[in-house]
Short mmCIF file of C-alpha atoms in Angstrom, two decimals:
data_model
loop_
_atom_site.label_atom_id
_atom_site.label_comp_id
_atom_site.label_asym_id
_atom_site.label_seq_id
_atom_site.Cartn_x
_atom_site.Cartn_y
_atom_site.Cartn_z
CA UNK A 1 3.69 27.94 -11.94
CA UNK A 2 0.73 27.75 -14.19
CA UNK A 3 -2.61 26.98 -13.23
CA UNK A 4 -5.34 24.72 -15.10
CA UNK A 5 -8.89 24.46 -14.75
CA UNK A 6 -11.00 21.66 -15.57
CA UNK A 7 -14.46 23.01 -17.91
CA UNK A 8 -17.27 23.04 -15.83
CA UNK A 9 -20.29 21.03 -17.04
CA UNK A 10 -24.04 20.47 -16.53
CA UNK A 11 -24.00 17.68 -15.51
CA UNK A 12 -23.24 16.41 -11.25
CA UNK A 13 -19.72 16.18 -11.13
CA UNK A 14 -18.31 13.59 -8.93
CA UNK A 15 -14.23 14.07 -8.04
CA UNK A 16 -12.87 11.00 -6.29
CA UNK A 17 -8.94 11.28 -5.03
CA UNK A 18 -7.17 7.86 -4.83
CA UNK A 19 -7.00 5.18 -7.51
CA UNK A 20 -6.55 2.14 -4.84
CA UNK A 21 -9.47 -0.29 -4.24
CA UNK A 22 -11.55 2.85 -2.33
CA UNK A 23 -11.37 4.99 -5.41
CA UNK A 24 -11.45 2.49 -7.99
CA UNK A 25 -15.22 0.94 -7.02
CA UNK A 26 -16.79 4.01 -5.95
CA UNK A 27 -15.59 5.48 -9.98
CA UNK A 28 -17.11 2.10 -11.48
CA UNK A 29 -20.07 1.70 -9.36
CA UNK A 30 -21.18 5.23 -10.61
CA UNK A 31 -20.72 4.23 -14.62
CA UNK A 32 -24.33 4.07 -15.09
CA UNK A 33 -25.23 7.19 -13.05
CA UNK A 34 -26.25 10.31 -14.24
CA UNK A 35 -22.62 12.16 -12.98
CA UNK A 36 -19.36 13.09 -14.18
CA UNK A 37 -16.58 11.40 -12.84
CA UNK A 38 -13.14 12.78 -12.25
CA UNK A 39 -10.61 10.41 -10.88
CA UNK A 40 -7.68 12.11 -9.53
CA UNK A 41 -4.36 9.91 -8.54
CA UNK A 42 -0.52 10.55 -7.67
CA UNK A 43 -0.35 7.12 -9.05
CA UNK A 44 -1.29 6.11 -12.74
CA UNK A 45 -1.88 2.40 -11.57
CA UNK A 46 -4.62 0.69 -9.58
CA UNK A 47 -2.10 -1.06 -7.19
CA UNK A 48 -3.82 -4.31 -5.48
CA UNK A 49 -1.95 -3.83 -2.83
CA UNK A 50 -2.53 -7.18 -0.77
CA UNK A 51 0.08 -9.22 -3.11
CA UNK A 52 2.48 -6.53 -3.11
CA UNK A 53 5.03 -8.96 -1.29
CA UNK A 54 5.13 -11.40 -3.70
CA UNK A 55 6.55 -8.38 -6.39
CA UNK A 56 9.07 -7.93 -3.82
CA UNK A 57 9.87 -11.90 -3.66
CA UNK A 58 9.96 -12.53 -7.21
CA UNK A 59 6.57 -14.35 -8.11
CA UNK A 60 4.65 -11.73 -9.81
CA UNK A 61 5.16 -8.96 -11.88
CA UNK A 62 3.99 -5.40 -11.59
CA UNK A 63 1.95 -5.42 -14.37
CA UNK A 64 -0.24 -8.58 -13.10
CA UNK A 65 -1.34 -6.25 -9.68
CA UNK A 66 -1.08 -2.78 -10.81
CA UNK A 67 -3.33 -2.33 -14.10
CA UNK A 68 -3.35 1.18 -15.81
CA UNK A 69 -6.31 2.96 -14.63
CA UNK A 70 -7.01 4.62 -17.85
CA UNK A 71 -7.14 1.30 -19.58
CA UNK A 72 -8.84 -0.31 -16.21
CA UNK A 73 -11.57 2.64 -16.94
CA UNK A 74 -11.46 2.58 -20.80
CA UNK A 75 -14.80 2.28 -21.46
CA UNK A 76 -16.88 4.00 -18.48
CA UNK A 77 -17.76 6.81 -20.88
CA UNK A 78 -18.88 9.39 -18.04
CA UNK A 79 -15.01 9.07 -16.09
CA UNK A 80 -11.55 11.08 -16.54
CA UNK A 81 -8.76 10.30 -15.23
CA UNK A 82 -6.53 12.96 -14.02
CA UNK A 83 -2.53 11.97 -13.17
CA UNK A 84 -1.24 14.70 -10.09
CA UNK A 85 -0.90 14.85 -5.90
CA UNK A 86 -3.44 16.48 -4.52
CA UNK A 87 -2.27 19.30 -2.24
CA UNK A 88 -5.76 21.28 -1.92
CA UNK A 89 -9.52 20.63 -0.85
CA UNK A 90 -11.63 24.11 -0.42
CA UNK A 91 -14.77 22.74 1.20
CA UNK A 92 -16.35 26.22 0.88
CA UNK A 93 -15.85 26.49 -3.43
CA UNK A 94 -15.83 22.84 -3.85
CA UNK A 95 -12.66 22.57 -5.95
CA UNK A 96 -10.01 20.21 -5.93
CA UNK A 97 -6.37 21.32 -6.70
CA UNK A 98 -3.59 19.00 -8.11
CA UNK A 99 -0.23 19.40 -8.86
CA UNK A 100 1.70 17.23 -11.52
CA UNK A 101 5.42 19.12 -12.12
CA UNK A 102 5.10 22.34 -12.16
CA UNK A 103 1.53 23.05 -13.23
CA UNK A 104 -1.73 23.11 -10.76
CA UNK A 105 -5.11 21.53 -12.02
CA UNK A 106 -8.24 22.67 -10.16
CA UNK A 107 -11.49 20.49 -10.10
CA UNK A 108 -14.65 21.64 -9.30
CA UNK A 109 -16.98 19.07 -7.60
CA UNK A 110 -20.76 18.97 -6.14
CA UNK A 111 -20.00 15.60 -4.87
CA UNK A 112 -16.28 14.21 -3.14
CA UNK A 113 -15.42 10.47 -2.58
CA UNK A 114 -11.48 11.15 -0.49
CA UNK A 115 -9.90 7.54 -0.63
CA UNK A 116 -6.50 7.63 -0.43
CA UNK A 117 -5.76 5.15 1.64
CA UNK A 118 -2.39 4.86 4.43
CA UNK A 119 1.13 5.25 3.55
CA UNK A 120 3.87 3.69 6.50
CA UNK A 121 4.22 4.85 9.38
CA UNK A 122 7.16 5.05 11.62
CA UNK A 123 6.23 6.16 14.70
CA UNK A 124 8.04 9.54 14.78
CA UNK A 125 11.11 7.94 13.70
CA UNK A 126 11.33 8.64 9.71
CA UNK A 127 14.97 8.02 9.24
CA UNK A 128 14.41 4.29 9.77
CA UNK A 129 12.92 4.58 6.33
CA UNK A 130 15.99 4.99 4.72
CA UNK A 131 17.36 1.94 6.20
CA UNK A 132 13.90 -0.51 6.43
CA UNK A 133 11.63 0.48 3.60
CA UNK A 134 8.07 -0.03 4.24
CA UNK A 135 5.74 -1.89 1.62
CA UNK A 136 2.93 0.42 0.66
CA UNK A 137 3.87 1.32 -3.21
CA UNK A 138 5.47 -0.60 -6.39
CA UNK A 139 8.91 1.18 -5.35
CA UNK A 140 8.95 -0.34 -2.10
CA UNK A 141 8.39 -3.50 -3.73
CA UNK A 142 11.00 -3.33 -6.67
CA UNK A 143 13.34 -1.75 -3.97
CA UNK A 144 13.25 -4.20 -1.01
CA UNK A 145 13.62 -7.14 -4.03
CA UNK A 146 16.74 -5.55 -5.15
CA UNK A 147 17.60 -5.06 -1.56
CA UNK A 148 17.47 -9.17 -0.90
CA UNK A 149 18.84 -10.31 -3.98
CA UNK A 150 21.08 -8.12 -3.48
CA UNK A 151 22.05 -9.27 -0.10
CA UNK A 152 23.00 -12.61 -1.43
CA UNK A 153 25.07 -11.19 -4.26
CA UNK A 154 26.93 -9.31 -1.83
CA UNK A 155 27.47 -12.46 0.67
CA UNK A 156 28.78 -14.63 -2.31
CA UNK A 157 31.58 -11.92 -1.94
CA UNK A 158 32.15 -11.66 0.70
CA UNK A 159 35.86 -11.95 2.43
CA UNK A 160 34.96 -12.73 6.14
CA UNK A 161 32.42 -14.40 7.58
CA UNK A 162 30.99 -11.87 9.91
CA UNK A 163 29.88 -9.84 6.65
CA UNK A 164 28.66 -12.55 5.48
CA UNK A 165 26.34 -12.79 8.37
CA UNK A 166 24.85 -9.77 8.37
CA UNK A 167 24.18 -9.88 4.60
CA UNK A 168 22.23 -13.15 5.16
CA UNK A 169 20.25 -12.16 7.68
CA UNK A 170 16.66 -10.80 7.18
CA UNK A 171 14.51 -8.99 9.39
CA UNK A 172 11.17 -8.23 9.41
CA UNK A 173 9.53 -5.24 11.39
CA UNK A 174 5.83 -6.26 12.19
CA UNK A 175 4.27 -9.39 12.24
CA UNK A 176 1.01 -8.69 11.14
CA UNK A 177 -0.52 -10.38 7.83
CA UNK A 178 2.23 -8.31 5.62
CA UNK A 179 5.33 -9.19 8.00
CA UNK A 180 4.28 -12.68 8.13
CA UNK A 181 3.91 -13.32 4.20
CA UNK A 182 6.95 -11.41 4.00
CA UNK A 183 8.79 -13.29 6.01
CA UNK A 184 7.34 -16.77 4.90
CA UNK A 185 8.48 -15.96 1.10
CA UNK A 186 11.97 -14.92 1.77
CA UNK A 187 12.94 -17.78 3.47
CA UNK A 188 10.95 -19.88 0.63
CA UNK A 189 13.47 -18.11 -1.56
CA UNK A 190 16.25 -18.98 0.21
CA UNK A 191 15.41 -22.55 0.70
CA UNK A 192 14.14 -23.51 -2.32
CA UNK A 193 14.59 -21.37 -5.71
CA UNK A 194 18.00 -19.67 -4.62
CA UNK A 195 18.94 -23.72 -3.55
CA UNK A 196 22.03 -24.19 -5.71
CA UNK A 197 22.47 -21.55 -7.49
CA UNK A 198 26.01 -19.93 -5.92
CA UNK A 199 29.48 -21.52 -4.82
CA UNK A 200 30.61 -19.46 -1.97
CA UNK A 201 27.38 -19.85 0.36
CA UNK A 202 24.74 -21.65 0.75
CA UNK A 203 21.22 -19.70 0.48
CA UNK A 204 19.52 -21.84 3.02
CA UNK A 205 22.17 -20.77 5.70
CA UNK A 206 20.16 -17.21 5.75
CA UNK A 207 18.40 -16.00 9.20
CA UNK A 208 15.07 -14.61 8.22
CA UNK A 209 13.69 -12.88 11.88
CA UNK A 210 10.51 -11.66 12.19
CA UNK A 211 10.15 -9.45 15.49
CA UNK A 212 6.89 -8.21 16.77
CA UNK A 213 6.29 -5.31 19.55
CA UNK A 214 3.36 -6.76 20.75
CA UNK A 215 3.35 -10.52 22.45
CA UNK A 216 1.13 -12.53 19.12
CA UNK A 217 2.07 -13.49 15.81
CA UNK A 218 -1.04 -11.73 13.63
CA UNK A 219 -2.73 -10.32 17.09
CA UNK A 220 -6.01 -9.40 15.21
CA UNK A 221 -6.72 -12.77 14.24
CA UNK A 222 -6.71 -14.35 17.52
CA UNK A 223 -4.04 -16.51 19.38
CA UNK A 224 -5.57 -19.98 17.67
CA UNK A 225 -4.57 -18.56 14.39
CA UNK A 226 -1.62 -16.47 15.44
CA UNK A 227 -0.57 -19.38 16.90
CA UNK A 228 -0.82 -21.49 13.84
CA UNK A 229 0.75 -19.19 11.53
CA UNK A 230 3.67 -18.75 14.18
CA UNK A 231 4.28 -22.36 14.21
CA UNK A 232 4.36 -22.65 10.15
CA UNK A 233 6.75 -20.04 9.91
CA UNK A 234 9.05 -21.67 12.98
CA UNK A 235 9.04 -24.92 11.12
CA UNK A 236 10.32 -23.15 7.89
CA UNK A 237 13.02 -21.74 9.80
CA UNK A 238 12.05 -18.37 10.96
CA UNK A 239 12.98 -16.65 14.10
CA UNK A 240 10.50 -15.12 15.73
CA UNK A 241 10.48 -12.23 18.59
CA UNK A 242 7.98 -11.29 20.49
CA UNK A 243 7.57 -7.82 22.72
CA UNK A 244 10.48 -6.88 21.39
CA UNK A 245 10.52 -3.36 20.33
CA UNK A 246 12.82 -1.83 17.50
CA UNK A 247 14.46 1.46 18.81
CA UNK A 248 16.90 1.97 16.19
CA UNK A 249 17.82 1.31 12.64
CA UNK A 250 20.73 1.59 10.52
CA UNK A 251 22.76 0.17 7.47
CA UNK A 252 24.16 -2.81 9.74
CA UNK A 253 20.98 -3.57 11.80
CA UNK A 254 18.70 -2.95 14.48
CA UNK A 255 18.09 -2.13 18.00
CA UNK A 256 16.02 -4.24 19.55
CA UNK A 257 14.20 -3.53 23.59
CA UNK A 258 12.82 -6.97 24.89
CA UNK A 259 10.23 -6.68 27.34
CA UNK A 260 12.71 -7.12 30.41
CA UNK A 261 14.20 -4.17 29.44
CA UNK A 262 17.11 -5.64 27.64
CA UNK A 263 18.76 -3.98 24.40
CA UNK A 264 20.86 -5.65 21.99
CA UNK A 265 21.68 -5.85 18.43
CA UNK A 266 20.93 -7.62 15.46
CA UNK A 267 23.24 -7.32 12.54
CA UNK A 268 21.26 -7.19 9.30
CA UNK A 269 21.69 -5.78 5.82
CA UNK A 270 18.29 -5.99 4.64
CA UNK A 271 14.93 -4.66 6.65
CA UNK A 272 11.70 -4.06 6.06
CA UNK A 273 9.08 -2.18 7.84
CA UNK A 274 5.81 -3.47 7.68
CA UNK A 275 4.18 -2.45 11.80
CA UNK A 276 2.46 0.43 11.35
CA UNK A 277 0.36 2.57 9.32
CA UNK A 278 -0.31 6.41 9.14
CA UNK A 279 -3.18 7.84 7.20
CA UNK A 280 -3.53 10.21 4.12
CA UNK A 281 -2.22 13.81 5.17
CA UNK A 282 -5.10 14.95 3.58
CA UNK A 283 -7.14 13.26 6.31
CA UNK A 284 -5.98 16.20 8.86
CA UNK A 285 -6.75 18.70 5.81
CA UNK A 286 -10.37 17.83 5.76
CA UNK A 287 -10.73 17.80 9.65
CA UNK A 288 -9.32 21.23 10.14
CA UNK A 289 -11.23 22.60 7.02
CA UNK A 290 -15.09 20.97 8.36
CA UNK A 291 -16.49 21.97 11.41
CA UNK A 292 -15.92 19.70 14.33
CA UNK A 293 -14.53 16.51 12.50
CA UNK A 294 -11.55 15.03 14.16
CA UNK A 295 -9.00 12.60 13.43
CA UNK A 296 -8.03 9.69 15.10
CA UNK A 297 -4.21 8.54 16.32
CA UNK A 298 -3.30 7.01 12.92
CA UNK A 299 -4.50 10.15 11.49
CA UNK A 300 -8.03 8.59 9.67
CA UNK A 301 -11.28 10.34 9.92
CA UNK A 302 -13.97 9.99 12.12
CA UNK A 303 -16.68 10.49 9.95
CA UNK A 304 -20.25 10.55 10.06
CA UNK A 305 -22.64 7.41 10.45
CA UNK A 306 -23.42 8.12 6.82
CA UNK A 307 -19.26 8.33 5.89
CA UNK A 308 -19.42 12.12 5.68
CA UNK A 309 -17.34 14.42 7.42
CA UNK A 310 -19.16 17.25 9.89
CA UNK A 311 -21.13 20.17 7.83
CA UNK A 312 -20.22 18.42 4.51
CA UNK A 313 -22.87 15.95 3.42
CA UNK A 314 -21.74 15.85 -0.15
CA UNK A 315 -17.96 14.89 1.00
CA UNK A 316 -17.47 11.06 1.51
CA UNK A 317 -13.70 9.77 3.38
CA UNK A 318 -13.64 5.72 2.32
CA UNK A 319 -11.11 3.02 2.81
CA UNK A 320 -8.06 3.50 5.10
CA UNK A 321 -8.58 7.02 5.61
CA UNK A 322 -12.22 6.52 7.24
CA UNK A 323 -12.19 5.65 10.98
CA UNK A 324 -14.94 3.53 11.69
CA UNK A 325 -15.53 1.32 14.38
CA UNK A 326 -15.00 -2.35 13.54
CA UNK A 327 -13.80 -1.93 10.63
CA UNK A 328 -10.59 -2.81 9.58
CA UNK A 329 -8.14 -1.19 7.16
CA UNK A 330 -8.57 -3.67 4.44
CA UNK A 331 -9.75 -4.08 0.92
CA UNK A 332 -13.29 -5.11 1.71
CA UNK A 333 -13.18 -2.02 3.82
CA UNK A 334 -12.76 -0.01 1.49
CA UNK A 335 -15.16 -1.36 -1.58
CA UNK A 336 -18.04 -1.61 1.42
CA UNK A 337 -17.62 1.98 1.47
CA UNK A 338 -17.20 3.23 -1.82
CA UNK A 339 -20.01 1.25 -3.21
CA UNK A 340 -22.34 3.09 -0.20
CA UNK A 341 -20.26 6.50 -0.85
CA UNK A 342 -21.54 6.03 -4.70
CA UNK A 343 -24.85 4.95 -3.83
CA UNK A 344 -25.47 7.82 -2.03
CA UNK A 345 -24.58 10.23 -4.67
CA UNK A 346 -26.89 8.29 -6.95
CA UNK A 347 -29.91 8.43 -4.25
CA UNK A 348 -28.86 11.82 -3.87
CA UNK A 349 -29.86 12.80 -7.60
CA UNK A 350 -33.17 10.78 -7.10
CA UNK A 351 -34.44 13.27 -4.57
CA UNK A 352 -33.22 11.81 -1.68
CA UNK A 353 -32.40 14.33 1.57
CA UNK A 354 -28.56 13.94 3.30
CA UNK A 355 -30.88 13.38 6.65
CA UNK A 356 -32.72 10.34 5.38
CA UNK A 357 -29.74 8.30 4.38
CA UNK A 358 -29.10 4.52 6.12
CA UNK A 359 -26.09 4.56 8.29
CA UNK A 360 -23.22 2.86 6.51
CA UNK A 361 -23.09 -1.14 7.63
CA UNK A 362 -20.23 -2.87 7.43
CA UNK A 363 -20.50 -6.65 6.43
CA UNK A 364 -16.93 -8.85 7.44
CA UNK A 365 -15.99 -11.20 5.04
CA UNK A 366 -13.43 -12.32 6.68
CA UNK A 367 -9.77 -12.25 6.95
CA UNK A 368 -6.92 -14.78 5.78
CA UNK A 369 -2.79 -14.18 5.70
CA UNK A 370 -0.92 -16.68 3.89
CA UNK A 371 2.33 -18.24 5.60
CA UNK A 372 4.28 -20.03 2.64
CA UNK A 373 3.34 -22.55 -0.44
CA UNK A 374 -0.13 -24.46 0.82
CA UNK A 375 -0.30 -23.22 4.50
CA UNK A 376 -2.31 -20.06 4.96
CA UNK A 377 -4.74 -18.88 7.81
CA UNK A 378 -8.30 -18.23 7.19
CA UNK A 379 -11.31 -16.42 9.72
CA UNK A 380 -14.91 -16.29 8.80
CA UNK A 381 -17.38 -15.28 11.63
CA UNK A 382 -17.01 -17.34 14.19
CA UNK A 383 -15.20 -19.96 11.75
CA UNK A 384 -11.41 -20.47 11.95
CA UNK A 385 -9.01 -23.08 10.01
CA UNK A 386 -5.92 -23.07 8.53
CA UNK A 387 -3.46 -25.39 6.15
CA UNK A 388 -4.12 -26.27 2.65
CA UNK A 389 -7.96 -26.01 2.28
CA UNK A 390 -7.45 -22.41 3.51
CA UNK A 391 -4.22 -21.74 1.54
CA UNK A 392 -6.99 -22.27 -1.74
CA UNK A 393 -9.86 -19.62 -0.61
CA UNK A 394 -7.10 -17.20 -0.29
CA UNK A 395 -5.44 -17.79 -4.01
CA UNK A 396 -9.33 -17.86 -5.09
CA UNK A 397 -10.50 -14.56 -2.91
CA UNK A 398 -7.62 -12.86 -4.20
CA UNK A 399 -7.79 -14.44 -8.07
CA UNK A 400 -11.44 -13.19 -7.86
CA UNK A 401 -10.20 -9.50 -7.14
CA UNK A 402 -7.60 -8.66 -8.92
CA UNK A 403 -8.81 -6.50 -11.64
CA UNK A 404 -8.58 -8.26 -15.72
CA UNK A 405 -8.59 -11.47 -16.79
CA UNK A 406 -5.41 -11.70 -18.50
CA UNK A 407 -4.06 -10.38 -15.03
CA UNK A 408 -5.72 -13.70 -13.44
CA UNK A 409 -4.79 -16.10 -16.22
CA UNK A 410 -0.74 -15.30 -15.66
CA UNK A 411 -1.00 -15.09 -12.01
CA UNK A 412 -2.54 -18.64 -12.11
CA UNK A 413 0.38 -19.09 -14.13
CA UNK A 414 3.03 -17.87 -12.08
CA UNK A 415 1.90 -19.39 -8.65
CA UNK A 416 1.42 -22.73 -11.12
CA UNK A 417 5.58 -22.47 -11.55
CA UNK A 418 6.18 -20.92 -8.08
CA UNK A 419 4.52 -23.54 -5.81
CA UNK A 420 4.97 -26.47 -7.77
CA UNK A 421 8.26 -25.93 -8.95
CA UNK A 422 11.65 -23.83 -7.66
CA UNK A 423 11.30 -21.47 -10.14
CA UNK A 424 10.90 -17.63 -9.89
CA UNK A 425 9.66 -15.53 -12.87
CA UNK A 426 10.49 -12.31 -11.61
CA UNK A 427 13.64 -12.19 -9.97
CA UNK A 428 14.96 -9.23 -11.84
CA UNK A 429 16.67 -6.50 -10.00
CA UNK A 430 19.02 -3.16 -9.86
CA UNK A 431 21.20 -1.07 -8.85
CA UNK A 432 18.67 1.79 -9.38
CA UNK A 433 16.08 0.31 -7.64
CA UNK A 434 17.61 0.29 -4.30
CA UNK A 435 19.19 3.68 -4.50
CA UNK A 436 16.61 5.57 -6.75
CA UNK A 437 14.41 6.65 -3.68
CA UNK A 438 17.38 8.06 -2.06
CA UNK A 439 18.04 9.99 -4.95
CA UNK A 440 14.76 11.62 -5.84
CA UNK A 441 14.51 12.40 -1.89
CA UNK A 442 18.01 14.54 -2.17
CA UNK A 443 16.80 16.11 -5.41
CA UNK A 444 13.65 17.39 -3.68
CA UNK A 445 15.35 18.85 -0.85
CA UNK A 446 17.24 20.85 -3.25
CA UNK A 447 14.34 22.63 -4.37
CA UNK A 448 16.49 23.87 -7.71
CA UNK A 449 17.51 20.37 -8.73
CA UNK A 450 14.05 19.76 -8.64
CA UNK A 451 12.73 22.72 -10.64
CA UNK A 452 15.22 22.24 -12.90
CA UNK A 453 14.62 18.15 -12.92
CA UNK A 454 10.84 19.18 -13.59
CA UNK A 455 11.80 21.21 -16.81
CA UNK A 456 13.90 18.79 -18.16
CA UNK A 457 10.95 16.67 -18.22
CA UNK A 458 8.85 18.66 -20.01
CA UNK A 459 7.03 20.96 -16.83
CA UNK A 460 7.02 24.71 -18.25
CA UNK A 461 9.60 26.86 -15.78
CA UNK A 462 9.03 27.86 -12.06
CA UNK A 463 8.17 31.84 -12.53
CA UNK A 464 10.00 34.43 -10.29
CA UNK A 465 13.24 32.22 -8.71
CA UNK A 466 12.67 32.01 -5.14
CA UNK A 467 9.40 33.28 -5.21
CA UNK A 468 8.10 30.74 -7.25
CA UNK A 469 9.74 27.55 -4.94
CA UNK A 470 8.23 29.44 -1.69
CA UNK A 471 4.73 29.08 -2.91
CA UNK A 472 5.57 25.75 -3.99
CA UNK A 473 7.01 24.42 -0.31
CA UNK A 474 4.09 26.76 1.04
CA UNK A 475 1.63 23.98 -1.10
CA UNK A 476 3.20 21.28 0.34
CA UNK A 477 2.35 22.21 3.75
CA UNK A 478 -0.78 22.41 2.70
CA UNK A 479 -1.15 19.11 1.55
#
């Protein structure tokens, strides 16, 4: 395995891990500053996560909500981009340590910004993951649209009716503001683009079912809103359960627990996961490496007033991995804290002592969901409303951050065909895409396939055989 440092420089060097909306701002806002920047990312995209269901429906493309962050950062002359998985923070030498292949990059840093975000989480039960992908990544997307295209493909050929069934039935985990879009665009797919367009079934006969643990449609929100956004979806034909808790997933379905204590079975092809999230493992890292700074159930950070972790006042946690009281894991979130993450650093350089910093304040903007074409939900303050006027502030919130204007000018585009019209733009999809994860997960467990996968691709050789894979599995613990 070989090992590569980054040249030290002069110059405060500023490392921040994750390229989502946390990383992202807190790099940009320091473009002015006196600082090096060093972005470090598994991903080479800044993925705008929030209209990731509409990939996985067929409305937009990748490339209008997951830029390049090299060309995103193009011209911020004082910021690098590094491509790897970070699997190493040393608190003590300041150094960052990321692997890409087969080779290890080390980054030295006198100030951290940690924002990489949540990834699913399944409760303890991992195997559903197989069965229900979650929707956290651009492969979860392109994976659960081949899953329900393919679905219909494989009803049309169905040869009895009770496979037929289960291929045309949808259900969605979680009916929070992801499970509730979700399930709002798949049965606009089947009801109005897919309308027509096969001979042995007809799309609109498909059961989309959204089933919810707790007892509300979007709890957060409230029950006037949850209860508006439950009603849009039931009038568009979707089957909603409430307290009813998933045990078990498999190929053919689910095992669902009502609150009575009832368990039955719902025969589905295609699920997705979308009720619950589990923070950054390198959330734990940092707690066990600081002194006294704990985690919370989902795995975030408790951090300091100033967004700090304990001992560490030159180590910011942002976004989803930062637990902070009353705020929620959401985009604003995580710009609010970047922005005061970065203008720390900056006061910081000025002179200014750790000690004398203003706690971090949190300003809500808001929240909004959307439920299908024209019908979304909307909450302000105190302010609440729904329906058409708040179906436009959420295209124009979301128009207003997504990151490029030619990104903005062909979404505009696309939701101009989409809502007016039947007509999907994206409704590519393959074979690959719904087995690929599967594959790449039994490659990696062969740790041999994988080294030998790595050199094929250009990573230099693992030295020393077995030697060489133990330190490597011994890294992933790590991280």
């Amino acid at each position: 395995m070989s090992t590569q440092s980054v040249q030290e420089n002069h110059r405060h060097r500023v490392v921040v891990i994750g390229s989502g909306f946390g990383g992202l701002f807190g790099t940009k806002h320091l473009k002015h500053a006196d600082v090096d920047v060093t972005l470090i990312s598994k991903t080479s995209t800044h993925l705008f996560q929030p209209l990731l269901y509409q990939v996985a429906t067929g409305i937009l493309s990748v490339g209008e909500i997951a830029p390049a962050t090299r060309l995103v950062l193009r011209k911020q002359e004082n910021a690098q981009v590094l491509l790897g998985d970070v699997i190493d923070i040393d608190l003590e030498h300041k150094t960052v340590t990321s692997q890409l292949l087969n080779q290890n990059t080390i980054t030295p840093f006198d100030s951290l910004i940690v924002a990489t975000g949540a990834q699913q989480s399944y409760f303890g039960n991992d195997k559903f993951a197989t069965y229900a992908p979650g929707m956290k990544t651009i492969d979860d997307a392109l994976e659960l649209r081949a899953r329900i295209l393919g679905s219909f493909e494989g009803a049309e050929l169905a040869t009895t009716q009770e496979v037929r069934d289960r291929l045309l039935t949808f259900v969605v985990i979680g009916a929070g503001p992801t499970g509730v879009e979700l399930a709002g665009q798949i049965a606009e797919l089947a009801d109005r683009t897919l309308e027509g367009t096969f001979h042995n079934i007809d799309p609109r006969d498909a059961r989309v079912i959204l089933v919810e643990g707790a007892g509300a449609v979007l709890g957060p929100m409230g029950p006037k809103l949850g209860g508006k956004a439950k009603r849009r979806l039931e009038k568009m034909g979707v089957e909603i359960q409430l307290n009813a808790m998933v045990t078990n997933v498999d190929a053919h379905g689910v095992t669902v627990k009502d609150a009575d204590g009832t368990v039955r079975r719902i025969e589905s092809s295609c699920k997705v996961w979308s009720a619950g999230v589990q923070a950054s493992p390198l959330g734990k890292m940092l707690a066990e490496r600081s002194d006294g700074t704990e985690t919370d159930r989902a795995g975030r950070v408790i951090v300091e007033p100033d967004l700090t972790i304990k001992g560490h006042p030159n180590v910011f946690v942002v976004g989803d991995l930062m637990s902070v009281p009353n705020v929620p894991g959401q985009a604003q979130g995580a710009i609010q804290g970047a922005t005061y993450a970065a203008k720390q650093i900056k006061a910081g350089l000025k002179g200014q002592a750790p000690q004398d910093r203003k706690p971090f304040k949190y300003f809500n903007k808001g929240s909004m969901a959307t439920v299908s074409r024209f019908s979304a939900v909307c909450q302000v303050g105190k302010l609440e409303f729904g329906g058409f006027i708040a179906w436009l502030a959420w295209l124009a919130l979301h128009l207003y951050y997504l990151v490029g204007y030619r990104s903005r000018i062909i979404t505009v585009i696309q939701w101009f065909v989409t809502f007016l019209g039947r007509t999907r733009g994206q409704m590519a999809a393959t074979e690959q895409w719904v087995f690929a994860r599967l594959a790449v997960e039994a490659v990696q467990a062969d740790q041999q396939d994988a080294d030998e996968l790595a050199a094929a691709l250009g990573a230099p050789p693992a030295e020393n055989g077995k030697a060489a894979r133990s330190e490597k599995a011994a890294d992933r613990k790590v991280g």
